[in-house]
Amino acid sequence: MQQRSLSRRSVLASATVVAAGATGVVGAAATPAVARKRDDRLKKIISRMSVEAKIGQLFVPYFYGTSATSPNQFDQERNLAELGVRTLAELIAKYHIGGVIYFSGWANNIQDPHQIADLTNGVQRASLALPTPIPSLISIDQEHGANVRIGSGATQLPGAMALGAGRSLSDARAAGRISGTELAALGIHQNFAPVADVNVNPANPIINVRSFGADARDVGRMVAAQVTGYQQAGVVACAKHFPGHGDTGEDSHTGLPVITHTREEWERIDAPPFRAAIAAGVDSIMTAHLQVPALDPSNDPATLSPTILQGVLRGELGFDGVIVTDALNMRGVRTKYGDDRVPVLALKAGADQLLFPPNIDVAYHGVLAAVRAGEITEARLDESVLRILRLKDKAGLLDGSPYVSAKQVDRVVGARKHLNEAARIAERTTTLLVNQRETLPLRRKQKKLLVVGASPAFPTDSTRTTVPELARAFDELGYSTTRLATGRTPDAAAIDAAVAAARGRDAVVVTTDNVNATSAQRTLVARLLATGVPVIHLAVRNPYDIAHLPGVRASLVSYCWTEVELRAAARVIAGRVEPRGKLPVPIQRADDPAKVLFRAGHGLSYCD
């Protein structure tokens, strides 16, 4: 959708946020005496490290392959071309790397839980073979919902906006705890979640359903709950993207967005979730590659701004944990400076972990040159290394073995109790927006269904797509389904085929994905409505789709299209469970964005 939010001021909330509950295991604060004793022990480790080893501790690079020592030939060649080594073990040895990040898909790091555990053990063996043997802090982006890395074998949970619709702090905390428990069993001890951005711009191309919603106070409470859940499980949570990425119309992967909020607006819109995360004991915060002139008029991205990182985040908000940059390969941080200077400027600004440099050799030697020239002091390096070692110590990596076992993976990852709890949480998030003439729930005689529409692939498994999986969920509930995936841009032939398939059906369930004013999905829905067959609309990503679909008599939102959300939506449509979700964002009218179609908090039940 291209329109901006109704009014950013219409979704402002108080800057005062009450943190949810006590901090977790990882985030638990030590007494001053215990903290001093811990730091003395960690400083002794630092004193034995070379400058090169200290610099290596700061970097969190990507790599290719499912193994630290024996990736397939294709991945070895990609590593050699981009990283200058054939394996991750060689990368760790060459640059004294202190942490790595796992990706699915393009990086081919993730296949199944046992493979991940083997990869983790290979990483730790390589790390303990360094001159100063320090285990790696292994990271991942496992937000759940639309942004998930580990699919097959692990428990899938509702994403942030779905949890925002559920409005349950206990569910948000439980989701973090379940996810964190499974990550810890795989030897992954830093998760770049939760998203603390407040999505006040419906056209936001990068945050959107990754946010808990549009109300700063509500987002802050959910963020605090998730931080607590993750850190109770022994995993380092990371609130992102500071100082707030929720009101952008540009993706920082491809450009340098500008946040035009005044200082007062920033305090009320963007700051509360980060204050809540800090109050909940969050141990790391990720920066955003965007400009915020009200906080720093220099026009440098926040990642490279001492005013924002040291002045605001550390000084005003009082955060003394690890500051991690967003990925340094993103265009938003590379518009003004070269790849050798970006990591140097990030460190000078106050960052500690340097994530995903586009060229590890250039980045590493850029920092090394700055240290040798005196631009960055060794004392400054020591500050960041100490913070990183504190994280490793809290995650249990410096006491005992950093290795994980196959038995623990079998016992924890994808455990039946986790799957059952995830299903129950998801059922409390599905949101019913429209239900005219009691179209829903389906009646007992409505057994023949057509499931049709946009069919995005699952985030971690391109072999599984939305329409067939939703149809399968209905089949398991006793329905007879015909399925027809027409895509996000159905042509005339696909629409004609859908209309023909609707004939003789008792009802049609049509899925949409990011509908806008010119979308052919609008034509598909209109043609299906014209058949006279009852049509049930399910937005599988954005809640905003309904604004472009006049005439729909039944409409729901699942906020994502993974199995757990699709099964929950099917059960709601079938009447097996009551719809309980409430919109966490307002929806504006497509024909007049100055007016609200559905306010935040709207959500019907079958009792209404």
PDB file of N, CA and C in Angstrom, residues 369-439:
ATOM      1  N   ALA A 369      44.019  -1.263  10.952  1.00  0.00           N
ATOM      2  CA  ALA A 369      44.763  -0.062  10.561  1.00  0.00           C
ATOM      3  C   ALA A 369      44.417   1.114  11.463  1.00  0.00           C
ATOM      4  N   ALA A 370      43.125   1.233  11.822  1.00  0.00           N
ATOM      5  CA  ALA A 370      42.708   2.336  12.696  1.00  0.00           C
ATOM      6  C   ALA A 370      43.320   2.200  14.090  1.00  0.00           C
ATOM      7  N   VAL A 371      43.456   0.978  14.573  1.00  0.00           N
ATOM      8  CA  VAL A 371      44.089   0.770  15.882  1.00  0.00           C
ATOM      9  C   VAL A 371      45.571   1.088  15.809  1.00  0.00           C
ATOM     10  N   ARG A 372      46.224   0.620  14.782  1.00  0.00           N
ATOM     11  CA  ARG A 372      47.662   0.872  14.644  1.00  0.00           C
ATOM     12  C   ARG A 372      47.967   2.352  14.464  1.00  0.00           C
ATOM     13  N   ALA A 373      47.026   3.086  13.860  1.00  0.00           N
ATOM     14  CA  ALA A 373      47.225   4.521  13.654  1.00  0.00           C
ATOM     15  C   ALA A 373      46.825   5.339  14.868  1.00  0.00           C
ATOM     16  N   GLY A 374      46.243   4.694  15.876  1.00  0.00           N
ATOM     17  CA  GLY A 374      45.816   5.417  17.069  1.00  0.00           C
ATOM     18  C   GLY A 374      44.429   6.024  16.976  1.00  0.00           C
ATOM     19  N   GLU A 375      43.742   5.807  15.859  1.00  0.00           N
ATOM     20  CA  GLU A 375      42.387   6.349  15.715  1.00  0.00           C
ATOM     21  C   GLU A 375      41.428   5.642  16.675  1.00  0.00           C
ATOM     22  N   ILE A 376      41.641   4.359  16.861  1.00  0.00           N
ATOM     23  CA  ILE A 376      40.913   3.582  17.866  1.00  0.00           C
ATOM     24  C   ILE A 376      41.942   3.063  18.858  1.00  0.00           C
ATOM     25  N   THR A 377      41.739   3.336  20.116  1.00  0.00           N
ATOM     26  CA  THR A 377      42.699   2.896  21.132  1.00  0.00           C
ATOM     27  C   THR A 377      42.439   1.436  21.503  1.00  0.00           C
ATOM     28  N   GLU A 378      43.476   0.805  22.042  1.00  0.00           N
ATOM     29  CA  GLU A 378      43.291  -0.565  22.505  1.00  0.00           C
ATOM     30  C   GLU A 378      42.322  -0.602  23.690  1.00  0.00           C
ATOM     31  N   ALA A 379      42.309   0.473  24.463  1.00  0.00           N
ATOM     32  CA  ALA A 379      41.358   0.547  25.575  1.00  0.00           C
ATOM     33  C   ALA A 379      39.925   0.532  25.057  1.00  0.00           C
ATOM     34  N   ARG A 380      39.707   1.198  23.921  1.00  0.00           N
ATOM     35  CA  ARG A 380      38.355   1.191  23.323  1.00  0.00           C
ATOM     36  C   ARG A 380      37.994  -0.228  22.861  1.00  0.00           C
ATOM     37  N   LEU A 381      38.947  -0.937  22.269  1.00  0.00           N
ATOM     38  CA  LEU A 381      38.699  -2.329  21.898  1.00  0.00           C
ATOM     39  C   LEU A 381      38.320  -3.143  23.131  1.00  0.00           C
ATOM     40  N   ASP A 382      39.063  -2.931  24.214  1.00  0.00           N
ATOM     41  CA  ASP A 382      38.835  -3.703  25.430  1.00  0.00           C
ATOM     42  C   ASP A 382      37.417  -3.503  25.968  1.00  0.00           C
ATOM     43  N   GLU A 383      36.873  -2.282  25.832  1.00  0.00           N
ATOM     44  CA  GLU A 383      35.506  -2.023  26.291  1.00  0.00           C
ATOM     45  C   GLU A 383      34.517  -2.950  25.593  1.00  0.00           C
ATOM     46  N   SER A 384      34.642  -3.029  24.268  1.00  0.00           N
ATOM     47  CA  SER A 384      33.703  -3.862  23.506  1.00  0.00           C
ATOM     48  C   SER A 384      33.951  -5.340  23.756  1.00  0.00           C
ATOM     49  N   VAL A 385      35.196  -5.753  23.816  1.00  0.00           N
ATOM     50  CA  VAL A 385      35.486  -7.163  24.066  1.00  0.00           C
ATOM     51  C   VAL A 385      34.948  -7.574  25.437  1.00  0.00           C
ATOM     52  N   LEU A 386      35.090  -6.703  26.426  1.00  0.00           N
ATOM     53  CA  LEU A 386      34.564  -7.017  27.756  1.00  0.00           C
ATOM     54  C   LEU A 386      33.052  -7.199  27.707  1.00  0.00           C
ATOM     55  N   ARG A 387      32.353  -6.330  26.995  1.00  0.00           N
ATOM     56  CA  ARG A 387      30.891  -6.481  26.902  1.00  0.00           C
ATOM     57  C   ARG A 387      30.522  -7.797  26.219  1.00  0.00           C
ATOM     58  N   ILE A 388      31.259  -8.153  25.180  1.00  0.00           N
ATOM     59  CA  ILE A 388      30.975  -9.401  24.461  1.00  0.00           C
ATOM     60  C   ILE A 388      31.275 -10.608  25.339  1.00  0.00           C
ATOM     61  N   LEU A 389      32.365 -10.565  26.075  1.00  0.00           N
ATOM     62  CA  LEU A 389      32.683 -11.670  26.979  1.00  0.00           C
ATOM     63  C   LEU A 389      31.653 -11.787  28.103  1.00  0.00           C
ATOM     64  N   ARG A 390      31.111 -10.654  28.545  1.00  0.00           N
ATOM     65  CA  ARG A 390      30.031 -10.730  29.537  1.00  0.00           C
ATOM     66  C   ARG A 390      28.848 -11.519  28.985  1.00  0.00           C
ATOM     67  N   LEU A 391      28.518 -11.265  27.704  1.00  0.00           N
ATOM     68  CA  LEU A 391      27.425 -12.018  27.086  1.00  0.00           C
ATOM     69  C   LEU A 391      27.751 -13.501  27.058  1.00  0.00           C
ATOM     70  N   LYS A 392      28.962 -13.827  26.655  1.00  0.00           N
ATOM     71  CA  LYS A 392      29.347 -15.235  26.568  1.00  0.00           C
ATOM     72  C   LYS A 392      29.314 -15.886  27.946  1.00  0.00           C
ATOM     73  N   ASP A 393      29.722 -15.131  28.942  1.00  0.00           N
ATOM     74  CA  ASP A 393      29.707 -15.655  30.298  1.00  0.00           C
ATOM     75  C   ASP A 393      28.275 -15.883  30.772  1.00  0.00           C
ATOM     76  N   LYS A 394      27.375 -14.923  30.519  1.00  0.00           N
ATOM     77  CA  LYS A 394      25.980 -15.063  30.921  1.00  0.00           C
ATOM     78  C   LYS A 394      25.304 -16.222  30.196  1.00  0.00           C
ATOM     79  N   ALA A 395      25.715 -16.460  28.956  1.00  0.00           N
ATOM     80  CA  ALA A 395      25.125 -17.554  28.175  1.00  0.00           C
ATOM     81  C   ALA A 395      25.734 -18.902  28.537  1.00  0.00           C
ATOM     82  N   GLY A 396      26.666 -18.906  29.480  1.00  0.00           N
ATOM     83  CA  GLY A 396      27.256 -20.156  29.942  1.00  0.00           C
ATOM     84  C   GLY A 396      28.350 -20.700  29.060  1.00  0.00           C
ATOM     85  N   LEU A 397      28.866 -19.879  28.154  1.00  0.00           N
ATOM     86  CA  LEU A 397      29.872 -20.356  27.211  1.00  0.00           C
ATOM     87  C   LEU A 397      31.275 -20.410  27.803  1.00  0.00           C
ATOM     88  N   LEU A 398      31.532 -19.711  28.886  1.00  0.00           N
ATOM     89  CA  LEU A 398      32.876 -19.670  29.456  1.00  0.00           C
ATOM     90  C   LEU A 398      33.041 -20.626  30.633  1.00  0.00           C
ATOM     91  N   ASP A 399      31.968 -21.274  31.022  1.00  0.00           N
ATOM     92  CA  ASP A 399      32.024 -22.275  32.092  1.00  0.00           C
ATOM     93  C   ASP A 399      31.586 -23.618  31.531  1.00  0.00           C
ATOM     94  N   GLY A 400      32.448 -24.587  31.575  1.00  0.00           N
ATOM     95  CA  GLY A 400      32.077 -25.901  31.075  1.00  0.00           C
ATOM     96  C   GLY A 400      32.179 -25.990  29.568  1.00  0.00           C
ATOM     97  N   SER A 401      31.479 -26.955  29.003  1.00  0.00           N
ATOM     98  CA  SER A 401      31.580 -27.236  27.576  1.00  0.00           C
ATOM     99  C   SER A 401      30.589 -26.403  26.769  1.00  0.00           C
ATOM    100  N   PRO A 402      31.030 -25.850  25.624  1.00  0.00           N
ATOM    101  CA  PRO A 402      30.100 -25.120  24.757  1.00  0.00           C
ATOM    102  C   PRO A 402      29.388 -26.018  23.754  1.00  0.00           C
ATOM    103  N   TYR A 403      29.652 -27.323  23.829  1.00  0.00           N
ATOM    104  CA  TYR A 403      29.102 -28.246  22.840  1.00  0.00           C
ATOM    105  C   TYR A 403      27.672 -28.655  23.188  1.00  0.00           C
ATOM    106  N   VAL A 404      26.937 -29.085  22.173  1.00  0.00           N
ATOM    107  CA  VAL A 404      25.556 -29.530  22.361  1.00  0.00           C
ATOM    108  C   VAL A 404      25.456 -30.999  21.974  1.00  0.00           C
ATOM    109  N   SER A 405      24.417 -31.659  22.499  1.00  0.00           N
ATOM    110  CA  SER A 405      24.275 -33.098  22.281  1.00  0.00           C
ATOM    111  C   SER A 405      23.054 -33.423  21.442  1.00  0.00           C
ATOM    112  N   ALA A 406      23.141 -34.531  20.718  1.00  0.00           N
ATOM    113  CA  ALA A 406      22.014 -35.000  19.918  1.00  0.00           C
ATOM    114  C   ALA A 406      20.820 -35.348  20.812  1.00  0.00           C
ATOM    115  N   LYS A 407      21.105 -35.875  22.005  1.00  0.00           N
ATOM    116  CA  LYS A 407      20.013 -36.209  22.928  1.00  0.00           C
ATOM    117  C   LYS A 407      19.211 -34.971  23.314  1.00  0.00           C
ATOM    118  N   GLN A 408      19.925 -33.891  23.598  1.00  0.00           N
ATOM    119  CA  GLN A 408      19.239 -32.654  23.977  1.00  0.00           C
ATOM    120  C   GLN A 408      18.417 -32.117  22.814  1.00  0.00           C
ATOM    121  N   VAL A 409      18.937 -32.209  21.615  1.00  0.00           N
ATOM    122  CA  VAL A 409      18.188 -31.780  20.433  1.00  0.00           C
ATOM    123  C   VAL A 409      16.902 -32.583  20.312  1.00  0.00           C
ATOM    124  N   ASP A 410      17.004 -33.904  20.453  1.00  0.00           N
ATOM    125  CA  ASP A 410      15.817 -34.757  20.326  1.00  0.00           C
ATOM    126  C   ASP A 410      14.790 -34.454  21.413  1.00  0.00           C
ATOM    127  N   ARG A 411      15.267 -34.145  22.595  1.00  0.00           N
ATOM    128  CA  ARG A 411      14.362 -33.926  23.714  1.00  0.00           C
ATOM    129  C   ARG A 411      13.647 -32.584  23.636  1.00  0.00           C
ATOM    130  N   VAL A 412      14.332 -31.561  23.081  1.00  0.00           N
ATOM    131  CA  VAL A 412      13.837 -30.183  23.187  1.00  0.00           C
ATOM    132  C   VAL A 412      13.268 -29.637  21.884  1.00  0.00           C
ATOM    133  N   VAL A 413      13.976 -29.795  20.788  1.00  0.00           N
ATOM    134  CA  VAL A 413      13.623 -29.097  19.549  1.00  0.00           C
ATOM    135  C   VAL A 413      12.403 -29.748  18.900  1.00  0.00           C
ATOM    136  N   GLY A 414      11.352 -28.954  18.722  1.00  0.00           N
ATOM    137  CA  GLY A 414      10.110 -29.478  18.160  1.00  0.00           C
ATOM    138  C   GLY A 414       9.377 -30.398  19.107  1.00  0.00           C
ATOM    139  N   ALA A 415       9.591 -30.231  20.410  1.00  0.00           N
ATOM    140  CA  ALA A 415       8.926 -31.076  21.400  1.00  0.00           C
ATOM    141  C   ALA A 415       7.413 -30.934  21.291  1.00  0.00           C
ATOM    142  N   ARG A 416       6.703 -32.016  21.553  1.00  0.00           N
ATOM    143  CA  ARG A 416       5.252 -32.012  21.408  1.00  0.00           C
ATOM    144  C   ARG A 416       4.606 -30.924  22.264  1.00  0.00           C
ATOM    145  N   LYS A 417       5.102 -30.739  23.486  1.00  0.00           N
ATOM    146  CA  LYS A 417       4.492 -29.712  24.339  1.00  0.00           C
ATOM    147  C   LYS A 417       4.720 -28.320  23.755  1.00  0.00           C
ATOM    148  N   HIS A 418       5.855 -28.090  23.076  1.00  0.00           N
ATOM    149  CA  HIS A 418       6.088 -26.807  22.415  1.00  0.00           C
ATOM    150  C   HIS A 418       5.123 -26.618  21.246  1.00  0.00           C
ATOM    151  N   LEU A 419       4.947 -27.673  20.448  1.00  0.00           N
ATOM    152  CA  LEU A 419       4.052 -27.576  19.294  1.00  0.00           C
ATOM    153  C   LEU A 419       2.621 -27.303  19.737  1.00  0.00           C
ATOM    154  N   ASN A 420       2.194 -27.974  20.795  1.00  0.00           N
ATOM    155  CA  ASN A 420       0.833 -27.770  21.277  1.00  0.00           C
ATOM    156  C   ASN A 420       0.636 -26.354  21.804  1.00  0.00           C
ATOM    157  N   GLU A 421       1.628 -25.848  22.527  1.00  0.00           N
ATOM    158  CA  GLU A 421       1.505 -24.495  23.065  1.00  0.00           C
ATOM    159  C   GLU A 421       1.521 -23.465  21.943  1.00  0.00           C
ATOM    160  N   ALA A 422       2.364 -23.695  20.921  1.00  0.00           N
ATOM    161  CA  ALA A 422       2.410 -22.783  19.776  1.00  0.00           C
ATOM    162  C   ALA A 422       1.057 -22.741  19.072  1.00  0.00           C
ATOM    163  N   ALA A 423       0.412 -23.900  18.917  1.00  0.00           N
ATOM    164  CA  ALA A 423      -0.898 -23.948  18.260  1.00  0.00           C
ATOM    165  C   ALA A 423      -1.936 -23.174  19.060  1.00  0.00           C
ATOM    166  N   ARG A 424      -1.899 -23.326  20.381  1.00  0.00           N
ATOM    167  CA  ARG A 424      -2.865 -22.606  21.211  1.00  0.00           C
ATOM    168  C   ARG A 424      -2.635 -21.095  21.152  1.00  0.00           C
ATOM    169  N   ILE A 425      -1.366 -20.695  21.150  1.00  0.00           N
ATOM    170  CA  ILE A 425      -1.058 -19.264  21.049  1.00  0.00           C
ATOM    171  C   ILE A 425      -1.569 -18.710  19.719  1.00  0.00           C
ATOM    172  N   ALA A 426      -1.323 -19.439  18.639  1.00  0.00           N
ATOM    173  CA  ALA A 426      -1.731 -18.976  17.306  1.00  0.00           C
ATOM    174  C   ALA A 426      -3.245 -18.820  17.219  1.00  0.00           C
ATOM    175  N   GLU A 427      -3.971 -19.725  17.835  1.00  0.00           N
ATOM    176  CA  GLU A 427      -5.432 -19.643  17.782  1.00  0.00           C
ATOM    177  C   GLU A 427      -5.965 -18.381  18.446  1.00  0.00           C
ATOM    178  N   ARG A 428      -5.174 -17.821  19.358  1.00  0.00           N
ATOM    179  CA  ARG A 428      -5.600 -16.597  20.042  1.00  0.00           C
ATOM    180  C   ARG A 428      -5.207 -15.335  19.288  1.00  0.00           C
ATOM    181  N   THR A 429      -4.588 -15.497  18.095  1.00  0.00           N
ATOM    182  CA  THR A 429      -4.124 -14.323  17.339  1.00  0.00           C
ATOM    183  C   THR A 429      -4.948 -14.045  16.090  1.00  0.00           C
ATOM    184  N   THR A 430      -5.570 -15.074  15.503  1.00  0.00           N
ATOM    185  CA  THR A 430      -6.337 -14.879  14.268  1.00  0.00           C
ATOM    186  C   THR A 430      -7.423 -13.835  14.497  1.00  0.00           C
ATOM    187  N   THR A 431      -7.501 -12.867  13.592  1.00  0.00           N
ATOM    188  CA  THR A 431      -8.389 -11.711  13.785  1.00  0.00           C
ATOM    189  C   THR A 431      -9.498 -11.714  12.737  1.00  0.00           C
ATOM    190  N   LEU A 432     -10.728 -11.644  13.202  1.00  0.00           N
ATOM    191  CA  LEU A 432     -11.897 -11.570  12.321  1.00  0.00           C
ATOM    192  C   LEU A 432     -12.290 -10.107  12.161  1.00  0.00           C
ATOM    193  N   LEU A 433     -12.142  -9.579  10.946  1.00  0.00           N
ATOM    194  CA  LEU A 433     -12.423  -8.160  10.682  1.00  0.00           C
ATOM    195  C   LEU A 433     -13.857  -7.921  10.246  1.00  0.00           C
ATOM    196  N   VAL A 434     -14.377  -8.787   9.403  1.00  0.00           N
ATOM    197  CA  VAL A 434     -15.713  -8.608   8.821  1.00  0.00           C
ATOM    198  C   VAL A 434     -16.446  -9.945   8.901  1.00  0.00           C
ATOM    199  N   ASN A 435     -17.725  -9.895   9.265  1.00  0.00           N
ATOM    200  CA  ASN A 435     -18.530 -11.125   9.270  1.00  0.00           C
ATOM    201  C   ASN A 435     -19.996 -10.757   9.077  1.00  0.00           C
ATOM    202  N   GLN A 436     -20.319 -10.342   7.870  1.00  0.00           N
ATOM    203  CA  GLN A 436     -21.683  -9.939   7.559  1.00  0.00           C
ATOM    204  C   GLN A 436     -22.561 -11.159   7.315  1.00  0.00           C
ATOM    205  N   ARG A 437     -23.807 -11.054   7.730  1.00  0.00           N
ATOM    206  CA  ARG A 437     -24.809 -12.100   7.531  1.00  0.00           C
ATOM    207  C   ARG A 437     -24.355 -13.437   8.111  1.00  0.00           C
ATOM    208  N   GLU A 438     -23.542 -13.369   9.144  1.00  0.00           N
ATOM    209  CA  GLU A 438     -23.055 -14.573   9.823  1.00  0.00           C
ATOM    210  C   GLU A 438     -22.470 -15.578   8.831  1.00  0.00           C
ATOM    211  N   THR A 439     -21.648 -15.050   7.942  1.00  0.00           N
ATOM    212  CA  THR A 439     -20.981 -15.915   6.962  1.00  0.00           C
ATOM    213  C   THR A 439     -20.111 -16.957   7.660  1.00  0.00           C
TER     214      THR A 439
END
